[in-house]
Structures are given as structure tokens and as C-alpha cells.
XYZ file of C-alpha atoms in Angstrom:
404
model
C 150.264 -136.099 -189.186
C 150.834 -132.529 -188.030
C 147.615 -130.917 -186.813
C 146.594 -127.360 -185.894
C 143.750 -126.972 -183.413
C 141.943 -123.646 -183.077
C 138.453 -122.490 -182.088
C 136.230 -119.631 -180.961
C 137.129 -117.124 -183.662
C 133.823 -115.266 -183.079
C 134.094 -113.453 -186.399
C 131.985 -110.290 -186.311
C 132.314 -109.758 -182.562
C 132.833 -106.330 -181.034
C 134.514 -105.379 -177.763
C 132.565 -102.690 -175.929
C 131.440 -101.372 -179.291
C 134.841 -101.595 -181.037
C 134.916 -103.601 -184.296
C 137.463 -106.436 -184.038
C 137.353 -107.722 -187.614
C 140.764 -106.275 -188.562
C 142.342 -107.896 -185.508
C 140.620 -111.203 -186.287
C 141.919 -110.978 -189.860
C 145.465 -110.499 -188.503
C 145.127 -113.726 -186.514
C 143.829 -115.615 -189.551
C 146.796 -114.346 -191.617
C 149.027 -115.736 -188.857
C 147.144 -119.059 -188.960
C 147.557 -119.431 -192.719
C 151.282 -118.679 -192.482
C 151.676 -121.139 -189.586
C 149.929 -123.825 -191.607
C 152.243 -123.210 -194.556
C 155.553 -123.028 -192.712
C 154.938 -125.914 -190.287
C 153.828 -128.451 -192.899
C 150.418 -128.885 -191.277
C 148.204 -131.639 -192.699
C 144.929 -130.759 -190.941
C 143.462 -127.604 -189.417
C 140.664 -128.254 -186.896
C 138.289 -125.373 -186.081
C 136.186 -126.464 -183.090
C 133.169 -124.180 -183.220
C 132.037 -120.591 -182.672
C 133.448 -119.576 -186.018
C 130.988 -116.678 -186.094
C 129.830 -114.659 -183.104
C 126.139 -114.868 -183.935
C 123.727 -116.905 -186.023
C 123.373 -114.162 -188.656
C 126.934 -112.821 -189.062
C 127.785 -109.549 -190.823
C 128.684 -109.782 -194.502
C 132.305 -108.778 -193.820
C 132.703 -111.759 -191.450
C 131.300 -114.166 -194.050
C 133.710 -112.849 -196.688
C 136.660 -113.146 -194.275
C 135.783 -116.772 -193.455
C 135.373 -117.681 -197.123
C 138.740 -116.207 -198.063
C 140.479 -117.795 -195.075
C 139.159 -121.297 -195.781
C 140.290 -121.026 -199.396
C 143.793 -119.940 -198.330
C 144.108 -122.681 -195.694
C 142.928 -125.336 -198.146
C 145.927 -124.578 -200.355
C 148.114 -126.172 -197.662
C 145.968 -128.530 -195.536
C 142.603 -130.185 -195.049
C 140.356 -127.913 -192.977
C 137.637 -129.389 -190.734
C 135.091 -126.929 -189.322
C 132.263 -127.553 -186.856
C 129.626 -125.132 -185.503
C 129.517 -123.952 -181.892
C 126.683 -122.590 -179.789
C 127.091 -119.115 -181.325
C 126.869 -120.371 -184.915
C 123.853 -121.301 -186.978
C 124.701 -124.829 -188.106
C 122.448 -124.499 -191.165
C 124.051 -121.235 -192.303
C 127.621 -122.339 -191.541
C 127.020 -125.620 -193.356
C 125.403 -124.108 -196.445
C 127.113 -125.513 -199.522
C 129.128 -128.064 -197.522
C 128.106 -130.848 -199.911
C 129.681 -129.121 -202.914
C 132.837 -127.805 -201.250
C 136.256 -129.073 -202.259
C 137.539 -132.167 -200.453
C 140.047 -130.141 -198.441
C 137.299 -128.047 -196.819
C 135.100 -130.208 -194.602
C 132.286 -128.315 -192.842
C 130.561 -130.827 -190.564
C 127.239 -129.545 -189.209
C 124.861 -132.528 -189.368
C 124.144 -134.637 -186.295
C 123.325 -137.622 -188.523
C 126.889 -137.683 -189.852
C 128.848 -137.222 -186.633
C 130.063 -140.852 -186.617
C 131.380 -140.586 -190.190
C 134.956 -139.382 -189.746
C 137.033 -137.258 -192.052
C 139.689 -139.799 -193.056
C 143.178 -138.358 -193.509
C 145.708 -141.002 -194.656
C 149.444 -140.610 -194.212
C 152.513 -142.819 -193.856
C 151.610 -143.688 -190.251
C 148.107 -144.883 -191.182
C 144.725 -143.203 -191.152
C 143.920 -140.216 -188.953
C 140.182 -140.261 -188.212
C 138.638 -136.908 -187.314
C 135.173 -137.248 -185.758
C 133.726 -133.745 -185.981
C 130.876 -133.272 -183.498
C 128.761 -130.150 -184.060
C 127.546 -128.317 -180.954
C 124.884 -130.573 -179.438
C 122.027 -128.576 -177.920
C 120.086 -131.061 -175.760
C 116.732 -129.454 -176.543
C 117.365 -129.860 -180.276
C 119.111 -133.248 -180.574
C 117.974 -135.428 -177.658
C 115.334 -137.139 -179.802
C 117.586 -137.584 -182.833
C 120.347 -139.137 -180.703
C 118.040 -141.339 -178.616
C 118.376 -144.423 -180.850
C 119.663 -145.817 -184.131
C 116.803 -148.211 -184.919
C 114.607 -146.564 -187.550
C 112.307 -149.574 -188.020
C 110.806 -149.967 -184.571
C 108.778 -147.593 -182.406
C 110.343 -144.204 -181.665
C 112.504 -144.414 -178.522
C 112.046 -142.051 -175.615
C 114.127 -138.874 -175.879
C 117.389 -138.714 -173.986
C 117.551 -136.842 -170.664
C 117.707 -133.077 -171.079
C 121.426 -132.623 -170.431
C 124.702 -132.121 -172.264
C 126.094 -135.254 -170.635
C 123.330 -137.387 -172.134
C 123.582 -136.137 -175.716
C 127.397 -136.089 -175.826
C 127.431 -139.585 -174.332
C 125.071 -140.821 -177.062
C 127.188 -139.154 -179.751
C 130.382 -140.730 -178.402
C 128.718 -144.163 -178.314
C 128.169 -143.836 -182.079
C 131.752 -142.665 -182.569
C 133.144 -145.618 -180.605
C 131.143 -148.134 -182.612
C 132.518 -146.748 -185.858
C 136.065 -146.498 -184.468
C 136.011 -150.111 -183.217
C 134.987 -151.309 -186.666
C 137.845 -149.427 -188.322
C 140.429 -150.565 -185.749
C 139.382 -154.215 -186.297
C 139.567 -153.802 -190.071
C 143.072 -152.319 -189.839
C 144.253 -155.155 -187.583
C 142.900 -157.836 -189.924
C 144.634 -156.284 -192.924
C 147.919 -155.657 -191.114
C 147.654 -151.891 -191.435
C 148.672 -149.521 -188.590
C 146.081 -148.745 -185.950
C 144.156 -145.614 -186.986
C 144.521 -142.615 -184.701
C 141.297 -140.945 -183.524
C 140.601 -137.268 -182.952
C 137.264 -135.928 -181.711
C 136.280 -132.286 -182.169
C 133.683 -131.113 -179.621
C 132.221 -127.792 -178.524
C 131.299 -128.339 -174.888
C 131.999 -127.423 -171.261
C 134.073 -130.346 -169.984
C 134.415 -130.848 -166.234
C 137.631 -129.235 -165.010
C 137.646 -126.421 -167.556
C 138.067 -122.832 -166.331
C 135.544 -120.392 -167.884
C 135.829 -116.630 -168.409
C 133.182 -113.913 -168.642
C 132.722 -113.892 -172.413
C 131.412 -117.404 -173.128
C 127.675 -117.650 -173.629
C 125.925 -119.717 -170.949
C 124.937 -123.136 -172.346
C 123.215 -124.520 -169.248
C 120.111 -126.609 -169.841
C 118.075 -127.477 -166.793
C 120.873 -126.050 -164.648
C 123.459 -128.451 -166.080
C 126.171 -127.577 -168.595
C 129.124 -129.861 -167.801
C 130.273 -132.975 -169.650
C 132.542 -135.458 -167.786
C 136.021 -135.847 -169.280
C 135.564 -139.622 -169.114
C 133.114 -139.357 -172.026
C 136.156 -139.151 -174.317
C 138.178 -141.994 -172.796
C 140.502 -143.758 -175.219
C 140.451 -141.033 -177.903
C 143.968 -139.982 -178.889
C 143.218 -136.248 -178.931
C 140.074 -134.242 -178.176
C 140.068 -130.803 -179.805
C 137.723 -128.761 -177.631
C 136.036 -125.446 -178.225
C 133.818 -123.138 -176.109
C 136.091 -121.991 -173.263
C 138.245 -118.998 -174.213
C 141.264 -119.721 -172.021
C 143.820 -122.174 -173.500
C 143.995 -125.121 -171.121
C 144.360 -128.865 -170.795
C 141.596 -130.892 -169.170
C 142.383 -134.147 -167.399
C 141.733 -137.135 -169.666
C 141.475 -140.836 -168.825
C 142.564 -144.059 -170.558
C 145.153 -142.428 -172.775
C 143.031 -139.520 -174.011
C 144.368 -135.968 -174.234
C 141.805 -133.160 -173.965
C 142.625 -129.537 -174.686
C 140.917 -126.214 -175.286
C 142.775 -124.101 -177.813
C 141.019 -120.989 -176.469
C 139.966 -117.957 -178.467
C 142.585 -116.159 -180.590
C 141.732 -112.752 -179.079
C 140.667 -111.562 -175.648
C 136.931 -110.912 -175.755
C 136.490 -109.555 -172.232
C 138.635 -107.972 -169.522
C 138.499 -111.287 -167.646
C 140.732 -112.673 -170.434
C 143.427 -109.994 -170.257
C 145.946 -112.373 -168.658
C 145.318 -115.277 -171.055
C 148.202 -116.262 -173.294
C 146.280 -116.679 -176.527
C 147.638 -119.413 -178.761
C 147.049 -122.078 -181.387
C 147.686 -125.762 -180.647
C 150.220 -127.497 -182.892
C 150.670 -131.233 -182.397
C 151.983 -134.364 -184.095
C 149.935 -137.555 -184.015
C 152.259 -140.431 -184.764
C 151.674 -144.084 -185.551
C 149.731 -146.144 -183.010
C 149.215 -143.195 -180.629
C 146.809 -144.297 -177.920
C 149.256 -143.843 -175.032
C 148.330 -140.408 -173.756
C 151.673 -138.998 -174.904
C 150.359 -136.271 -177.203
C 152.681 -133.317 -176.561
C 151.175 -130.177 -178.065
C 153.080 -126.985 -178.733
C 151.239 -123.748 -177.979
C 152.113 -121.219 -180.669
C 151.483 -117.664 -179.378
C 148.829 -115.716 -181.263
C 149.553 -112.129 -182.345
C 148.328 -109.463 -179.902
C 147.239 -106.399 -181.914
C 146.329 -104.502 -178.738
C 146.540 -105.524 -175.080
C 143.714 -105.306 -172.549
C 144.486 -103.836 -169.127
C 142.932 -102.437 -165.961
C 144.194 -99.156 -164.512
C 143.035 -97.906 -161.130
C 143.878 -94.783 -159.185
C 143.063 -91.152 -158.657
C 142.523 -89.111 -161.785
C 145.661 -87.072 -161.071
C 147.781 -90.244 -160.871
C 146.290 -91.744 -164.011
C 146.786 -88.559 -166.006
C 150.401 -88.584 -164.832
C 153.144 -91.199 -164.780
C 150.888 -94.097 -163.668
C 149.043 -94.054 -166.975
C 152.091 -93.751 -169.218
C 152.607 -97.518 -169.904
C 148.997 -97.953 -171.067
C 148.487 -95.291 -173.718
C 148.108 -97.881 -176.502
C 146.082 -100.454 -174.525
C 142.378 -101.130 -174.460
C 141.545 -100.053 -170.938
C 139.044 -100.384 -168.145
C 139.710 -97.215 -166.144
C 138.614 -97.023 -162.510
C 138.974 -93.570 -160.918
C 139.126 -93.647 -157.116
C 138.862 -89.968 -156.133
C 136.661 -89.417 -153.082
C 134.421 -87.147 -155.202
C 133.639 -87.603 -158.873
C 136.014 -85.320 -160.828
C 134.530 -82.770 -163.203
C 134.529 -83.765 -166.908
C 135.711 -87.234 -165.953
C 134.878 -88.972 -169.239
C 136.365 -86.274 -171.460
C 139.595 -86.014 -169.497
C 140.132 -89.778 -169.446
C 139.439 -90.135 -173.191
C 141.865 -87.318 -173.975
C 144.553 -89.196 -172.065
C 143.649 -92.744 -173.149
C 142.325 -92.924 -176.694
C 141.475 -96.621 -176.317
C 139.656 -96.493 -172.961
C 136.613 -98.760 -173.319
C 135.198 -98.592 -169.790
C 135.417 -95.534 -167.528
C 134.030 -95.781 -164.009
C 134.209 -93.806 -160.790
C 134.561 -95.903 -157.651
C 135.329 -93.843 -154.528
C 137.072 -95.575 -151.621
C 134.699 -97.168 -149.154
C 134.215 -95.248 -145.952
C 134.327 -97.013 -142.600
C 130.850 -95.653 -141.867
C 129.382 -97.327 -144.963
C 127.082 -100.205 -144.199
C 128.233 -103.630 -145.372
C 125.866 -105.479 -147.694
C 122.626 -104.460 -149.326
C 120.088 -102.288 -147.530
C 116.810 -104.078 -146.853
C 114.033 -101.628 -147.726
C 110.641 -102.054 -146.047
C 107.546 -99.889 -145.679
C 109.088 -98.529 -142.456
C 111.895 -96.799 -144.376
C 111.574 -93.195 -145.443
C 111.677 -93.354 -149.289
C 113.555 -90.048 -149.489
C 116.183 -91.310 -147.065
C 116.599 -94.507 -149.125
C 117.061 -92.443 -152.292
C 119.591 -90.188 -150.536
C 121.591 -93.223 -149.389
C 121.626 -94.509 -152.963
C 123.112 -91.196 -154.130
C 125.851 -91.560 -151.519
C 126.491 -95.165 -152.649
C 126.832 -94.177 -156.308
C 128.668 -90.843 -156.038
C 130.455 -91.078 -152.705
C 128.923 -87.708 -151.695
C 125.907 -86.613 -149.709
C 123.192 -85.159 -151.987
C 123.066 -81.374 -152.122
C 119.969 -79.423 -151.113
C 119.102 -78.988 -154.810
C 119.421 -82.744 -155.410
C 117.263 -83.485 -152.370
C 114.648 -81.111 -153.745
C 114.643 -83.012 -157.063
C 114.266 -86.325 -155.269
C 111.423 -84.925 -153.175
C 109.536 -83.570 -156.211
C 109.950 -86.880 -158.042
C 108.657 -88.842 -155.068
C 105.675 -86.526 -154.613
C 104.784 -86.756 -158.297
C 104.854 -90.571 -158.195
C 102.729 -90.802 -155.056
C 100.266 -88.237 -156.450
C 99.943 -90.294 -159.625
C 99.322 -93.479 -157.622
C 96.571 -91.767 -155.590
C 94.776 -90.576 -158.721
C 95.062 -93.934 -160.555
């Protein structure tokens, strides 16, 4: 069975105010074509399909059209991430065609999507994002006849561990049934949206810590043939144990400047008969890059000259290092770089500058503290006119406090 693993589309997201929907649509066109030309049997989308719980209408339309196009060539399995609303993403899942499987219910996480082929069944256990505060009671026990069990500990490790215990019970039953009937051992894939120990985060993932803990040990997935992970935006493999292969597909686009050096991709892999040996060898298919992200740093004169020439079409974070803030800085940079998203002035540090934060106490002169802040921000001593403004502001505040 040939499988495509992708995640973290974040449909509807913007980048410093720039709408990315056209660029996301270009990636999805690429994904549909890849599915068609590579003979893919299953497309796994491991969460954060949308960027927020209530996505814009254009993002909903794009997802609907994309799922319909993918389903012409393969079975599509979709799970929600921490950015999605599981209820909204899963609306209508019960009446969708068989080749579109949207799995959002915790109660059904141990019921795999069964994909038969010549090598035997491929079992896809699609875990929705498991928020400990929401699911730790539901996952605390399977006995519905006795007294309600105590909720699980408030951690991602606890709820994912309980979910995987249910998955393993179901998988063991199916493996035994296949052995008794002489059929090939079924291969098992788990889709999960989580922060697995060993993964390398970037700046654009939403924090999922609960009680200060967000990590899930890789050993939770021991013995699973392939674990299709979502949440972290950098494509990477995470160390598995007992024959399991764990991988983040990463996001298809860079969603922050911390991701500018990522090689965005989609995971293409073949799961053959009787896998279980840790020999899954995925191919990373490069994703299209509609526009690069880059940092440029230097004096304004340099950046307006030859140093800026290679970056005219890039999305940029521009850092100007002149000792004094140049006049009309924003306008001049935007005229040079139409796609500059962040423009900042950062003068070189002077040897006389104090290292670390200034500790302000009642012994400090408030006007002197304000003047030092001006120097820190602008790199220049405040002028007499600026000092006069600071003085008037301070006097007005203290006069108001006296009259209160």
C-alpha cells in the first residue's frame, strides 16, 4: 500500500497579515497530482487542517473541493489537531463517501479504517487531538456498568497512553484473527497530533502544555509499523522503539521566520506485507515554494544597494543597523522590498551600554530611566525637546496621582 502522510495545513492562516490561501491551494493542487501520479492508496492528514476553530468560508470551500479531488484517487483519512474544532471538522462525517474518512470522535479511536490490498489489511488508527482537560474522564476506563473510574492524570502522556492501550487491544485481536485464518499479518498505522519527545519545535506551533507538561514519550507507539505525526512544523523523524517508525510530515508552508530553513515536504511511503521490522523507508517529496522567507540585515544604504538584490521577491524580515534611525525608514524599505513583512531598526550595541535589564527602584530618577529607555530603543540620546515631553508627561502623571 502506497501512503501519503501530510499535516498542519492551517487553512485560513495569515503570515504577518498576508493571506496565504492561494499558496495553500497551490500545495493542495500539488498533493492531488502527487496522489494521482504515484498510485497512492491512502492520504493521511494528521491534524490542524484549519488554523482556527471557526475557519473562514474560503478555507472551508478549499478543503471541501480538495477532499473530493483526492477521493477520486485514494482513501483520505483526516483527524483534527489542536487548532481545529473537532465538532465542526467532523460535521457530516457519518454521511460522507467511504473514501473520505473524517475521524473526530474519541469513542471511535480504536476502530481502524481498514484498507485491504494484496499484501493484507492496512489498519489506520486515527487518533484525534487529545486535550487532557477534555478527554481524561472519557479515556479513564472502558467499563460502563460499574462505578465511574477516577479521571486520568492531567497530562498528554496519560491520555495518549490510554488511547494506545485501546488501539493495542484491537490490533492484537485482528493479528490473532489473521494468523488463525492464514491471512497475512495486518500492518498498523497510527495517526496522532502530539508533541513526541525528541521532536524539534518552531515558533509557529500553538503551545499545548497542560500543567507544564506537553511531551509524549516515543515508546507509547512501540510496535506500530508507522506513526504519522502532526503538530510540529519541521519535517523530521523521531526515534521509535520495537520496530516502530515515527515521523512528522511538517507543515506544507513556512508559517514563521523560524521555519525559513525548513525543507517543506510530503511523506510518501510503501507499507509492504508483514512490515513490523522498522524498515519503513519514506521518501520526502519537496513541496512547492510559492515565495521564500528570508532575513536581511545591514545598513539601509547596503540593503537598498547590491546586498538586497537577491531578495526582491522574498517575504522578508528586514533589520536595519544604522547607528541612528534613518528618516522615512518604513517607506524606503517598502519601496525597495514589496514583500517586506517585518521592518525593524536595531543599532549596533555600544561598548558603554549596560548588559542585561536595568533594575528600577524608588532610588532611580524616573526621568533618567525614561531617557535611558529612549537610548535603548533608538540608539540616540533624547533631544532637549524630547526630554521636555518626558518631563511634562511625568509631571502630569504625578499631579494626577496626588489629586486622586
